[in-house]
PDB file of C-alpha atoms in Angstrom:
ATOM      1  CA  MET A   1     -74.772  47.115 -26.597  1.00  0.00           C
ATOM      2  CA  GLU A   2     -73.960  44.082 -28.237  1.00  0.00           C
ATOM      3  CA  LEU A   3     -72.420  40.953 -27.077  1.00  0.00           C
ATOM      4  CA  TYR A   4     -69.573  41.169 -29.764  1.00  0.00           C
ATOM      5  CA  GLN A   5     -68.440  45.199 -28.291  1.00  0.00           C
ATOM      6  CA  LEU A   6     -68.278  43.182 -24.968  1.00  0.00           C
ATOM      7  CA  ARG A   7     -66.167  40.606 -26.323  1.00  0.00           C
ATOM      8  CA  ALA A   8     -63.968  43.782 -27.950  1.00  0.00           C
ATOM      9  CA  PHE A   9     -64.096  45.367 -24.367  1.00  0.00           C
ATOM     10  CA  VAL A  10     -62.715  42.096 -22.942  1.00  0.00           C
ATOM     11  CA  THR A  11     -60.192  41.264 -25.262  1.00  0.00           C
ATOM     12  CA  VAL A  12     -58.434  44.549 -25.284  1.00  0.00           C
ATOM     13  CA  ALA A  13     -58.200  44.759 -21.667  1.00  0.00           C
ATOM     14  CA  GLU A  14     -56.458  41.040 -21.753  1.00  0.00           C
ATOM     15  CA  LEU A  15     -53.956  42.386 -24.270  1.00  0.00           C
ATOM     16  CA  ARG A  16     -53.655  46.149 -23.453  1.00  0.00           C
ATOM     17  CA  HIS A  17     -53.080  46.044 -27.549  1.00  0.00           C
ATOM     18  CA  LEU A  18     -55.654  47.116 -29.578  1.00  0.00           C
ATOM     19  CA  THR A  19     -53.496  45.749 -32.823  1.00  0.00           C
ATOM     20  CA  ARG A  20     -53.344  42.382 -31.099  1.00  0.00           C
ATOM     21  CA  ALA A  21     -56.990  42.351 -30.310  1.00  0.00           C
ATOM     22  CA  ALA A  22     -57.769  43.133 -33.760  1.00  0.00           C
ATOM     23  CA  GLU A  23     -56.048  40.023 -34.467  1.00  0.00           C
ATOM     24  CA  LYS A  24     -56.690  37.890 -32.238  1.00  0.00           C
ATOM     25  CA  LEU A  25     -60.730  38.860 -32.901  1.00  0.00           C
ATOM     26  CA  HIS A  26     -60.367  38.958 -36.574  1.00  0.00           C
ATOM     27  CA  VAL A  27     -61.656  42.111 -37.251  1.00  0.00           C
ATOM     28  CA  SER A  28     -59.596  45.243 -38.805  1.00  0.00           C
ATOM     29  CA  GLN A  29     -58.007  47.405 -36.219  1.00  0.00           C
ATOM     30  CA  PRO A  30     -60.489  50.345 -37.307  1.00  0.00           C
ATOM     31  CA  ALA A  31     -63.419  48.282 -37.078  1.00  0.00           C
ATOM     32  CA  LEU A  32     -62.175  47.221 -33.345  1.00  0.00           C
ATOM     33  CA  SER A  33     -61.357  50.645 -32.108  1.00  0.00           C
ATOM     34  CA  GLY A  34     -65.122  51.914 -33.142  1.00  0.00           C
ATOM     35  CA  GLN A  35     -66.633  48.584 -31.273  1.00  0.00           C
ATOM     36  CA  ILE A  36     -64.721  50.280 -28.167  1.00  0.00           C
ATOM     37  CA  ARG A  37     -66.066  54.035 -28.982  1.00  0.00           C
ATOM     38  CA  ALA A  38     -69.982  52.615 -29.158  1.00  0.00           C
ATOM     39  CA  LEU A  39     -69.843  50.376 -25.849  1.00  0.00           C
ATOM     40  CA  GLU A  40     -68.201  53.918 -24.132  1.00  0.00           C
ATOM     41  CA  GLU A  41     -71.232  55.889 -25.578  1.00  0.00           C
ATOM     42  CA  ALA A  42     -73.867  53.521 -24.515  1.00  0.00           C
ATOM     43  CA  LEU A  43     -72.440  53.419 -21.014  1.00  0.00           C
ATOM     44  CA  GLY A  44     -71.688  56.849 -21.077  1.00  0.00           C
ATOM     45  CA  THR A  45     -68.410  56.141 -19.615  1.00  0.00           C
ATOM     46  CA  GLU A  46     -64.657  56.023 -20.956  1.00  0.00           C
ATOM     47  CA  LEU A  47     -63.243  52.573 -20.219  1.00  0.00           C
ATOM     48  CA  PHE A  48     -59.306  52.703 -21.269  1.00  0.00           C
ATOM     49  CA  ASP A  49     -56.840  55.231 -21.642  1.00  0.00           C
ATOM     50  CA  ARG A  50     -54.556  55.515 -24.894  1.00  0.00           C
ATOM     51  CA  GLY A  51     -51.411  55.880 -25.079  1.00  0.00           C
ATOM     52  CA  PRO A  52     -48.250  55.126 -26.361  1.00  0.00           C
ATOM     53  CA  GLY A  53     -47.803  52.041 -24.444  1.00  0.00           C
ATOM     54  CA  GLY A  54     -50.926  50.795 -25.200  1.00  0.00           C
ATOM     55  CA  MET A  55     -54.725  50.685 -23.907  1.00  0.00           C
ATOM     56  CA  SER A  56     -55.108  50.816 -20.459  1.00  0.00           C
ATOM     57  CA  LEU A  57     -57.765  50.037 -18.113  1.00  0.00           C
ATOM     58  CA  THR A  58     -59.521  53.591 -16.466  1.00  0.00           C
ATOM     59  CA  PRO A  59     -61.096  53.041 -12.877  1.00  0.00           C
ATOM     60  CA  ALA A  60     -64.698  52.511 -14.697  1.00  0.00           C
ATOM     61  CA  GLY A  61     -62.919  50.314 -17.132  1.00  0.00           C
ATOM     62  CA  THR A  62     -61.777  47.873 -14.249  1.00  0.00           C
ATOM     63  CA  HIS A  63     -64.425  47.705 -12.582  1.00  0.00           C
ATOM     64  CA  LEU A  64     -66.930  46.980 -15.397  1.00  0.00           C
ATOM     65  CA  LEU A  65     -64.391  44.560 -16.692  1.00  0.00           C
ATOM     66  CA  PRO A  66     -65.640  41.102 -14.393  1.00  0.00           C
ATOM     67  CA  LEU A  67     -69.754  42.521 -15.356  1.00  0.00           C
ATOM     68  CA  ALA A  68     -68.493  42.346 -18.700  1.00  0.00           C
ATOM     69  CA  GLU A  69     -66.358  38.810 -18.568  1.00  0.00           C
ATOM     70  CA  ARG A  70     -69.498  37.566 -16.513  1.00  0.00           C
ATOM     71  CA  VAL A  71     -72.244  38.632 -19.334  1.00  0.00           C
ATOM     72  CA  LEU A  72     -69.752  36.842 -22.372  1.00  0.00           C
ATOM     73  CA  ALA A  73     -69.023  33.635 -19.687  1.00  0.00           C
ATOM     74  CA  THR A  74     -73.423  33.469 -19.012  1.00  0.00           C
ATOM     75  CA  ALA A  75     -74.091  33.756 -23.173  1.00  0.00           C
ATOM     76  CA  ALA A  76     -71.814  31.020 -23.457  1.00  0.00           C
ATOM     77  CA  ASP A  77     -73.800  29.164 -21.044  1.00  0.00           C
ATOM     78  CA  LEU A  78     -77.193  29.966 -22.997  1.00  0.00           C
ATOM     79  CA  ARG A  79     -75.724  28.758 -26.255  1.00  0.00           C
ATOM     80  CA  ARG A  80     -74.807  24.794 -24.719  1.00  0.00           C
ATOM     81  CA  GLU A  81     -77.374  24.523 -23.414  1.00  0.00           C
ATOM     82  CA  ALA A  82     -79.893  25.215 -26.115  1.00  0.00           C
ATOM     83  CA  LEU A  83     -77.432  23.119 -28.359  1.00  0.00           C
ATOM     84  CA  ALA A  84     -77.221  20.350 -25.840  1.00  0.00           C
ATOM     85  CA  LEU A  85     -81.743  20.604 -25.898  1.00  0.00           C
ATOM     86  CA  LYS A  86     -81.171  20.422 -29.681  1.00  0.00           C
ATOM     87  CA  GLY A  87     -79.132  16.908 -28.936  1.00  0.00           C
ATOM     88  CA  GLN A  88     -76.771  18.781 -31.757  1.00  0.00           C
ATOM     89  CA  VAL A  89     -72.808  19.885 -30.830  1.00  0.00           C
ATOM     90  CA  ARG A  90     -71.798  21.563 -34.409  1.00  0.00           C
ATOM     91  CA  GLY A  91     -69.048  24.780 -34.743  1.00  0.00           C
ATOM     92  CA  LYS A  92     -65.958  25.270 -35.398  1.00  0.00           C
ATOM     93  CA  LEU A  93     -63.064  24.193 -33.855  1.00  0.00           C
ATOM     94  CA  HIS A  94     -58.403  25.171 -34.160  1.00  0.00           C
ATOM     95  CA  VAL A  95     -56.715  22.547 -33.025  1.00  0.00           C
ATOM     96  CA  GLY A  96     -52.890  22.615 -32.934  1.00  0.00           C
ATOM     97  CA  THR A  97     -50.522  19.630 -33.587  1.00  0.00           C
ATOM     98  CA  VAL A  98     -46.800  18.943 -33.169  1.00  0.00           C
ATOM     99  CA  LEU A  99     -44.700  16.556 -34.189  1.00  0.00           C
ATOM    100  CA  GLU A 100     -46.113  14.078 -36.902  1.00  0.00           C
ATOM    101  CA  PRO A 101     -49.554  12.821 -37.254  1.00  0.00           C
ATOM    102  CA  GLY A 102     -49.363   9.502 -37.121  1.00  0.00           C
ATOM    103  CA  TYR A 103     -47.411   9.483 -33.581  1.00  0.00           C
ATOM    104  CA  LEU A 104     -50.513  11.761 -32.582  1.00  0.00           C
ATOM    105  CA  ARG A 105     -53.203   9.212 -33.932  1.00  0.00           C
ATOM    106  CA  VAL A 106     -54.421  12.261 -35.246  1.00  0.00           C
ATOM    107  CA  GLY A 107     -56.290  10.648 -38.148  1.00  0.00           C
ATOM    108  CA  GLU A 108     -58.093   8.095 -36.108  1.00  0.00           C
ATOM    109  CA  PHE A 109     -59.151  11.188 -33.582  1.00  0.00           C
ATOM    110  CA  LEU A 110     -60.354  12.970 -36.764  1.00  0.00           C
ATOM    111  CA  ALA A 111     -62.301  10.147 -37.958  1.00  0.00           C
ATOM    112  CA  ARG A 112     -63.913   9.231 -34.158  1.00  0.00           C
ATOM    113  CA  LEU A 113     -64.866  12.791 -34.260  1.00  0.00           C
ATOM    114  CA  VAL A 114     -66.123  13.174 -37.691  1.00  0.00           C
ATOM    115  CA  GLU A 115     -68.478  10.008 -36.949  1.00  0.00           C
ATOM    116  CA  ARG A 116     -69.490  10.889 -33.585  1.00  0.00           C
ATOM    117  CA  PHE A 117     -70.116  15.109 -34.492  1.00  0.00           C
ATOM    118  CA  PRO A 118     -71.057  15.381 -38.282  1.00  0.00           C
ATOM    119  CA  HIS A 119     -71.310  19.057 -37.922  1.00  0.00           C
ATOM    120  CA  ILE A 120     -68.271  19.771 -36.087  1.00  0.00           C
ATOM    121  CA  ASP A 121     -65.923  20.924 -38.458  1.00  0.00           C
ATOM    122  CA  VAL A 122     -61.962  20.843 -37.396  1.00  0.00           C
ATOM    123  CA  ASP A 123     -58.954  22.939 -38.731  1.00  0.00           C
ATOM    124  CA  LEU A 124     -55.359  21.702 -37.730  1.00  0.00           C
ATOM    125  CA  HIS A 125     -52.748  23.803 -37.145  1.00  0.00           C
ATOM    126  CA  GLN A 126     -48.790  22.907 -37.128  1.00  0.00           C
ATOM    127  CA  ARG A 127     -47.387  24.248 -34.190  1.00  0.00           C
ATOM    128  CA  PHE A 128     -44.228  23.964 -31.669  1.00  0.00           C
ATOM    129  CA  SER A 129     -45.183  23.385 -28.306  1.00  0.00           C
ATOM    130  CA  GLY A 130     -44.381  26.329 -26.524  1.00  0.00           C
ATOM    131  CA  GLU A 131     -46.399  28.226 -29.699  1.00  0.00           C
ATOM    132  CA  ALA A 132     -50.153  25.938 -29.441  1.00  0.00           C
ATOM    133  CA  LEU A 133     -49.546  26.325 -25.400  1.00  0.00           C
ATOM    134  CA  GLU A 134     -49.372  29.944 -26.043  1.00  0.00           C
ATOM    135  CA  GLN A 135     -52.471  30.161 -28.764  1.00  0.00           C
ATOM    136  CA  VAL A 136     -54.702  28.100 -26.930  1.00  0.00           C
ATOM    137  CA  ARG A 137     -54.327  30.314 -23.455  1.00  0.00           C
ATOM    138  CA  GLU A 138     -54.629  33.481 -25.581  1.00  0.00           C
ATOM    139  CA  GLY A 139     -57.814  31.852 -27.145  1.00  0.00           C
ATOM    140  CA  GLY A 140     -56.072  31.829 -30.722  1.00  0.00           C
ATOM    141  CA  LEU A 141     -56.589  27.439 -30.727  1.00  0.00           C
ATOM    142  CA  ASP A 142     -58.978  26.039 -29.145  1.00  0.00           C
ATOM    143  CA  ALA A 143     -56.931  23.208 -28.053  1.00  0.00           C
ATOM    144  CA  CYS A 144     -53.363  21.566 -28.773  1.00  0.00           C
ATOM    145  CA  PHE A 145     -51.424  18.156 -28.646  1.00  0.00           C
ATOM    146  CA  TYR A 146     -48.723  19.278 -26.931  1.00  0.00           C
ATOM    147  CA  PHE A 147     -45.357  17.750 -25.362  1.00  0.00           C
ATOM    148  CA  GLY A 148     -43.927  18.988 -21.694  1.00  0.00           C
ATOM    149  CA  ASP A 149     -44.921  20.076 -18.305  1.00  0.00           C
ATOM    150  CA  PRO A 150     -48.430  19.235 -17.257  1.00  0.00           C
ATOM    151  CA  PRO A 151     -49.826  22.407 -18.584  1.00  0.00           C
ATOM    152  CA  GLN A 152     -50.703  25.217 -15.635  1.00  0.00           C
ATOM    153  CA  ALA A 153     -54.004  27.582 -14.768  1.00  0.00           C
ATOM    154  CA  PRO A 154     -55.895  28.404 -17.006  1.00  0.00           C
ATOM    155  CA  LEU A 155     -54.985  25.542 -19.030  1.00  0.00           C
ATOM    156  CA  ALA A 156     -55.500  21.551 -18.592  1.00  0.00           C
ATOM    157  CA  GLY A 157     -55.252  18.847 -19.862  1.00  0.00           C
ATOM    158  CA  ARG A 158     -55.464  14.790 -20.285  1.00  0.00           C
ATOM    159  CA  ARG A 159     -52.147  12.858 -20.113  1.00  0.00           C
ATOM    160  CA  LEU A 160     -51.949  10.686 -23.471  1.00  0.00           C
ATOM    161  CA  ARG A 161     -48.523   9.018 -22.677  1.00  0.00           C
ATOM    162  CA  PRO A 162     -45.167   9.635 -21.396  1.00  0.00           C
ATOM    163  CA  MET A 163     -42.368  10.201 -23.503  1.00  0.00           C
ATOM    164  CA  SER A 164     -38.731   9.864 -23.150  1.00  0.00           C
ATOM    165  CA  TYR A 165     -35.827  11.175 -25.614  1.00  0.00           C
ATOM    166  CA  ARG A 166     -32.004  10.027 -26.200  1.00  0.00           C
ATOM    167  CA  VAL A 167     -28.913  11.800 -27.234  1.00  0.00           C
ATOM    168  CA  ILE A 168     -28.295  10.758 -30.789  1.00  0.00           C
ATOM    169  CA  VAL A 169     -24.836  11.004 -31.792  1.00  0.00           C
ATOM    170  CA  PRO A 170     -23.051  11.125 -35.378  1.00  0.00           C
ATOM    171  CA  LEU A 171     -21.411   7.308 -35.878  1.00  0.00           C
ATOM    172  CA  GLU A 172     -17.837   9.680 -36.442  1.00  0.00           C
ATOM    173  CA  ARG A 173     -17.984  10.839 -32.509  1.00  0.00           C
ATOM    174  CA  ALA A 174     -19.446   7.573 -30.978  1.00  0.00           C
ATOM    175  CA  GLU A 175     -15.923   6.842 -30.054  1.00  0.00           C
ATOM    176  CA  ARG A 176     -15.005  10.256 -28.144  1.00  0.00           C
ATOM    177  CA  VAL A 177     -19.048  10.937 -26.129  1.00  0.00           C
ATOM    178  CA  ALA A 178     -18.567   8.016 -24.796  1.00  0.00           C
ATOM    179  CA  LYS A 179     -15.380   8.738 -23.099  1.00  0.00           C
ATOM    180  CA  ALA A 180     -16.674  12.219 -22.706  1.00  0.00           C
ATOM    181  CA  GLY A 181     -17.515  14.121 -19.170  1.00  0.00           C
ATOM    182  CA  TRP A 182     -20.119  17.473 -19.593  1.00  0.00           C
ATOM    183  CA  ALA A 183     -18.529  19.960 -20.297  1.00  0.00           C
ATOM    184  CA  GLU A 184     -16.659  17.964 -23.454  1.00  0.00           C
ATOM    185  CA  LEU A 185     -19.484  16.827 -24.788  1.00  0.00           C
ATOM    186  CA  ALA A 186     -21.186  20.635 -24.463  1.00  0.00           C
ATOM    187  CA  ALA A 187     -18.662  21.924 -25.815  1.00  0.00           C
ATOM    188  CA  MET A 188     -19.307  19.705 -29.466  1.00  0.00           C
ATOM    189  CA  PRO A 189     -21.993  20.789 -32.333  1.00  0.00           C
ATOM    190  CA  TRP A 190     -25.388  20.802 -31.345  1.00  0.00           C
ATOM    191  CA  ILE A 191     -28.414  20.774 -33.571  1.00  0.00           C
ATOM    192  CA  THR A 192     -30.906  22.596 -31.333  1.00  0.00           C
ATOM    193  CA  THR A 193     -34.600  23.522 -32.440  1.00  0.00           C
ATOM    194  CA  PRO A 194     -36.357  27.015 -32.507  1.00  0.00           C
ATOM    195  CA  GLN A 195     -36.831  28.908 -28.791  1.00  0.00           C
ATOM    196  CA  LYS A 196     -40.888  27.740 -28.646  1.00  0.00           C
ATOM    197  CA  SER A 197     -40.427  24.202 -28.939  1.00  0.00           C
ATOM    198  CA  SER A 198     -40.416  21.292 -26.014  1.00  0.00           C
ATOM    199  CA  HIS A 199     -37.118  20.007 -28.293  1.00  0.00           C
ATOM    200  CA  ARG A 200     -35.192  22.931 -27.281  1.00  0.00           C
ATOM    201  CA  LEU A 201     -36.125  23.046 -23.774  1.00  0.00           C
ATOM    202  CA  LEU A 202     -35.399  19.510 -22.828  1.00  0.00           C
ATOM    203  CA  MET A 203     -31.985  20.102 -24.197  1.00  0.00           C
ATOM    204  CA  THR A 204     -31.661  23.388 -22.767  1.00  0.00           C
ATOM    205  CA  ARG A 205     -32.572  21.732 -19.012  1.00  0.00           C
ATOM    206  CA  MET A 206     -30.762  18.714 -19.869  1.00  0.00           C
ATOM    207  CA  PHE A 207     -27.207  20.898 -20.169  1.00  0.00           C
ATOM    208  CA  ALA A 208     -28.728  23.351 -17.233  1.00  0.00           C
ATOM    209  CA  GLU A 209     -28.739  20.542 -14.438  1.00  0.00           C
ATOM    210  CA  HIS A 210     -24.577  20.919 -14.983  1.00  0.00           C
ATOM    211  CA  GLY A 211     -24.097  24.403 -14.772  1.00  0.00           C
ATOM    212  CA  LEU A 212     -23.440  24.044 -18.906  1.00  0.00           C
ATOM    213  CA  GLU A 213     -25.127  25.033 -22.006  1.00  0.00           C
ATOM    214  CA  ALA A 214     -24.614  23.378 -25.596  1.00  0.00           C
ATOM    215  CA  HIS A 215     -22.452  24.507 -28.512  1.00  0.00           C
ATOM    216  CA  ARG A 216     -25.311  24.982 -31.131  1.00  0.00           C
ATOM    217  CA  ALA A 217     -23.780  24.382 -34.245  1.00  0.00           C
ATOM    218  CA  ALA A 218     -27.451  24.560 -36.658  1.00  0.00           C
ATOM    219  CA  GLU A 219     -31.089  24.927 -35.460  1.00  0.00           C
ATOM    220  CA  ALA A 220     -33.798  22.980 -37.581  1.00  0.00           C
ATOM    221  CA  ASP A 221     -37.776  22.958 -36.864  1.00  0.00           C
ATOM    222  CA  GLN A 222     -38.667  19.669 -37.788  1.00  0.00           C
ATOM    223  CA  GLU A 223     -37.110  16.409 -36.825  1.00  0.00           C
ATOM    224  CA  ALA A 224     -36.690  14.523 -39.997  1.00  0.00           C
ATOM    225  CA  VAL A 225     -34.456  17.384 -40.530  1.00  0.00           C
ATOM    226  CA  VAL A 226     -32.537  16.816 -37.267  1.00  0.00           C
ATOM    227  CA  ALA A 227     -32.475  13.331 -37.647  1.00  0.00           C
ATOM    228  CA  ASP A 228     -30.446  13.890 -40.802  1.00  0.00           C
ATOM    229  CA  LEU A 229     -28.493  16.451 -39.653  1.00  0.00           C
ATOM    230  CA  VAL A 230     -26.613  14.030 -36.634  1.00  0.00           C
ATOM    231  CA  ALA A 231     -26.336  11.212 -39.732  1.00  0.00           C
ATOM    232  CA  SER A 232     -24.897  13.157 -41.362  1.00  0.00           C
ATOM    233  CA  GLY A 233     -22.331  14.230 -39.526  1.00  0.00           C
ATOM    234  CA  VAL A 234     -23.306  17.305 -38.257  1.00  0.00           C
ATOM    235  CA  GLY A 235     -23.715  17.645 -34.335  1.00  0.00           C
ATOM    236  CA  LEU A 236     -25.745  15.726 -31.807  1.00  0.00           C
ATOM    237  CA  SER A 237     -29.137  16.200 -30.872  1.00  0.00           C
ATOM    238  CA  LEU A 238     -31.932  14.908 -28.837  1.00  0.00           C
ATOM    239  CA  ALA A 239     -34.810  12.228 -30.440  1.00  0.00           C
ATOM    240  CA  ARG A 240     -37.588  10.327 -29.598  1.00  0.00           C
ATOM    241  CA  GLU A 241     -36.454   7.237 -28.012  1.00  0.00           C
ATOM    242  CA  GLU A 242     -38.164   5.319 -31.018  1.00  0.00           C
ATOM    243  CA  VAL A 243     -36.966   7.372 -33.558  1.00  0.00           C
ATOM    244  CA  ALA A 244     -33.282   7.105 -31.611  1.00  0.00           C
ATOM    245  CA  LEU A 245     -32.909   3.457 -32.007  1.00  0.00           C
ATOM    246  CA  ALA A 246     -34.353   2.729 -34.480  1.00  0.00           C
ATOM    247  CA  GLY A 247     -31.494   4.986 -35.752  1.00  0.00           C
ATOM    248  CA  ARG A 248     -29.076   3.469 -34.476  1.00  0.00           C
ATOM    249  CA  ASP A 249     -29.954   0.243 -34.842  1.00  0.00           C
ATOM    250  CA  ALA A 250     -30.690   1.009 -38.744  1.00  0.00           C
ATOM    251  CA  GLY A 251     -26.393   2.289 -38.062  1.00  0.00           C
ATOM    252  CA  ARG A 252     -27.296   5.780 -39.075  1.00  0.00           C
ATOM    253  CA  TRP A 253     -25.989   7.096 -35.606  1.00  0.00           C
ATOM    254  CA  ALA A 254     -24.929   5.952 -32.092  1.00  0.00           C
ATOM    255  CA  VAL A 255     -26.700   7.129 -29.246  1.00  0.00           C
ATOM    256  CA  TRP A 256     -25.508   7.535 -26.043  1.00  0.00           C
ATOM    257  CA  GLU A 257     -26.736   5.309 -23.087  1.00  0.00           C
ATOM    258  CA  PRO A 258     -26.614   7.709 -19.712  1.00  0.00           C
ATOM    259  CA  VAL A 259     -29.095  10.082 -20.370  1.00  0.00           C
ATOM    260  CA  ARG A 260     -32.593   9.355 -21.322  1.00  0.00           C
ATOM    261  CA  MET A 261     -34.848  12.872 -20.614  1.00  0.00           C
ATOM    262  CA  MET A 262     -38.366  12.344 -19.775  1.00  0.00           C
ATOM    263  CA  THR A 263     -41.613  13.622 -20.482  1.00  0.00           C
ATOM    264  CA  ALA A 264     -45.125  13.383 -21.682  1.00  0.00           C
ATOM    265  CA  LEU A 265     -47.992  13.957 -24.335  1.00  0.00           C
ATOM    266  CA  TRP A 266     -50.759  16.186 -23.499  1.00  0.00           C
ATOM    267  CA  PHE A 267     -54.124  17.191 -25.112  1.00  0.00           C
ATOM    268  CA  VAL A 268     -54.454  20.816 -23.533  1.00  0.00           C
ATOM    269  CA  TYR A 269     -57.583  22.911 -23.571  1.00  0.00           C
ATOM    270  CA  ARG A 270     -58.619  26.522 -21.796  1.00  0.00           C
ATOM    271  CA  ALA A 271     -59.866  25.292 -18.332  1.00  0.00           C
ATOM    272  CA  ASP A 272     -62.998  27.515 -18.259  1.00  0.00           C
ATOM    273  CA  ARG A 273     -63.936  25.549 -21.450  1.00  0.00           C
ATOM    274  CA  ALA A 274     -64.371  22.238 -19.487  1.00  0.00           C
ATOM    275  CA  LYS A 275     -67.844  22.137 -20.037  1.00  0.00           C
ATOM    276  CA  ASP A 276     -68.311  23.988 -23.332  1.00  0.00           C
ATOM    277  CA  PRO A 277     -69.613  21.197 -26.079  1.00  0.00           C
ATOM    278  CA  LEU A 278     -67.262  21.029 -28.735  1.00  0.00           C
ATOM    279  CA  ILE A 279     -64.244  20.326 -26.120  1.00  0.00           C
ATOM    280  CA  ARG A 280     -66.448  17.852 -24.648  1.00  0.00           C
ATOM    281  CA  ALA A 281     -66.788  16.360 -28.122  1.00  0.00           C
ATOM    282  CA  LEU A 282     -62.856  16.460 -28.522  1.00  0.00           C
ATOM    283  CA  LEU A 283     -62.087  14.702 -25.663  1.00  0.00           C
ATOM    284  CA  ALA A 284     -64.882  11.699 -25.839  1.00  0.00           C
ATOM    285  CA  ALA A 285     -63.138  11.307 -29.919  1.00  0.00           C
ATOM    286  CA  LEU A 286     -59.917  11.176 -28.056  1.00  0.00           C
ATOM    287  CA  ASP A 287     -61.134   9.201 -24.701  1.00  0.00           C
ATOM    288  CA  SER A 288     -62.015   6.854 -27.671  1.00  0.00           C
ATOM    289  CA  ILE A 289     -58.473   6.739 -28.991  1.00  0.00           C
ATOM    290  CA  TRP A 290     -56.345   6.666 -26.026  1.00  0.00           C
ATOM    291  CA  THR A 291     -57.384   5.052 -23.220  1.00  0.00           C
ATOM    292  CA  ALA A 292     -58.441   6.047 -19.849  1.00  0.00           C
ATOM    293  CA  ALA A 293     -55.491   4.004 -18.215  1.00  0.00           C
ATOM    294  CA  ASP A 294     -53.276   6.405 -20.610  1.00  0.00           C
ATOM    295  CA  ALA A 295     -55.300   9.420 -20.302  1.00  0.00           C
ATOM    296  CA  PRO A 296     -56.014  11.305 -16.676  1.00  0.00           C
ATOM    297  CA  ALA A 297     -57.307  14.755 -16.685  1.00  0.00           C
ATOM    298  CA  VAL A 298     -55.356  17.000 -14.962  1.00  0.00           C
ATOM    299  CA  SER A 299     -56.084  20.521 -14.162  1.00  0.00           C
ATOM    300  CA  GLY A 300     -54.145  23.856 -14.497  1.00  0.00           C
ATOM    301  CA  SER A 301     -54.182  24.366  -9.977  1.00  0.00           C
ATOM    302  CA  GLU A 302     -54.082  20.218 -10.232  1.00  0.00           C
ATOM    303  CA  ALA A 303     -50.736  19.785 -12.311  1.00  0.00           C
ATOM    304  CA  LEU A 304     -48.630  22.734 -10.198  1.00  0.00           C
ATOM    305  CA  SER A 305     -49.208  19.946  -6.951  1.00  0.00           C
ATOM    306  CA  ARG A 306     -47.938  17.149  -8.827  1.00  0.00           C
TER     307      ARG A 306
END
C-alpha cells in the first residue's frame, strides 16, 4: 500500500463524498476511486459502503481509520524531522486573506517570510472570513487571516489586533436615524455582505440582540462598494471604525454613535499542524510584524473558554 492511498482513505472518510474528496486532493474522481479500490484489495477488506447518499465506512473501515491516520501523521513527522535536520524549510503554502492587504500588512509579512525562508512558496487567496475558516478546517488552505470570534477546535490562531465596527448612515437619513429606535432602524434599508462574511455576522448579531432583523436593500462583496453605496444614499451599513470615522470627517456619511461592535483580527491554522515547520515559519514571520503583545496564541479548546 502507498501513503497516497491512505490519504485517499482518510479524506473520503472525512468528507463521505467521492467528488468532494477528489476536489480536495486535486485528483480526478475515477483516479480517487481507483486508489480506494487498490487499498481495499491490498488490505483484503472493503472500507466503504457506496450508496446514493455518499460513502460511509464499513465496520472494518471504522476500525482501520485511526491506524491510517496515525501512519500519515508519523510520515508527516518523519518528513518534518528530516527537513529540520537539513536546516531547511521548503514547500508550498496556501494562505487566505480578508479585507485589503494593507490592513493585514500582507506585503510586510510576505517580505519577511521570503527573506527568512526563501524556499517557501506562498499563494494568496482572497476569501470571506467564514469561507476561509472552513477551508482551513478542511485542508483547502494552510492558514488564513480572519476576523470574528476566537477560532474553535480543530483550529488554533493568533489574535493580531482588536477591531471595532460602527454604523454608517447616508447623510440624508442622519437626522431621522439619530431619533430612531431599534425597530425603526431595522426597517430602514441596509447594505449587507454575503452570508459567510464576518461583516454579515456582526450585523445579524447587532439586530438579534433586540429581536430584530435588518431590512436588506442590497448586498455587496467588497468593503469599498459597501462604502460607496452608503455614501450614495442607498442604505445604512457597518464599517470598520477607522473607515467610518474617516468617511464621516470627509463628509461622505454620518456615524450612529450609540453602537460599536467589537471583534478581532486573527491568523488561523489547524491545531494539529502547530509543529509543522511550514506553519511555524508562517508564525515566525507573522511575529516579526505583529508584536507578541498583540498576538497571543490560542488553541481551539482555549478559545472556547474565553
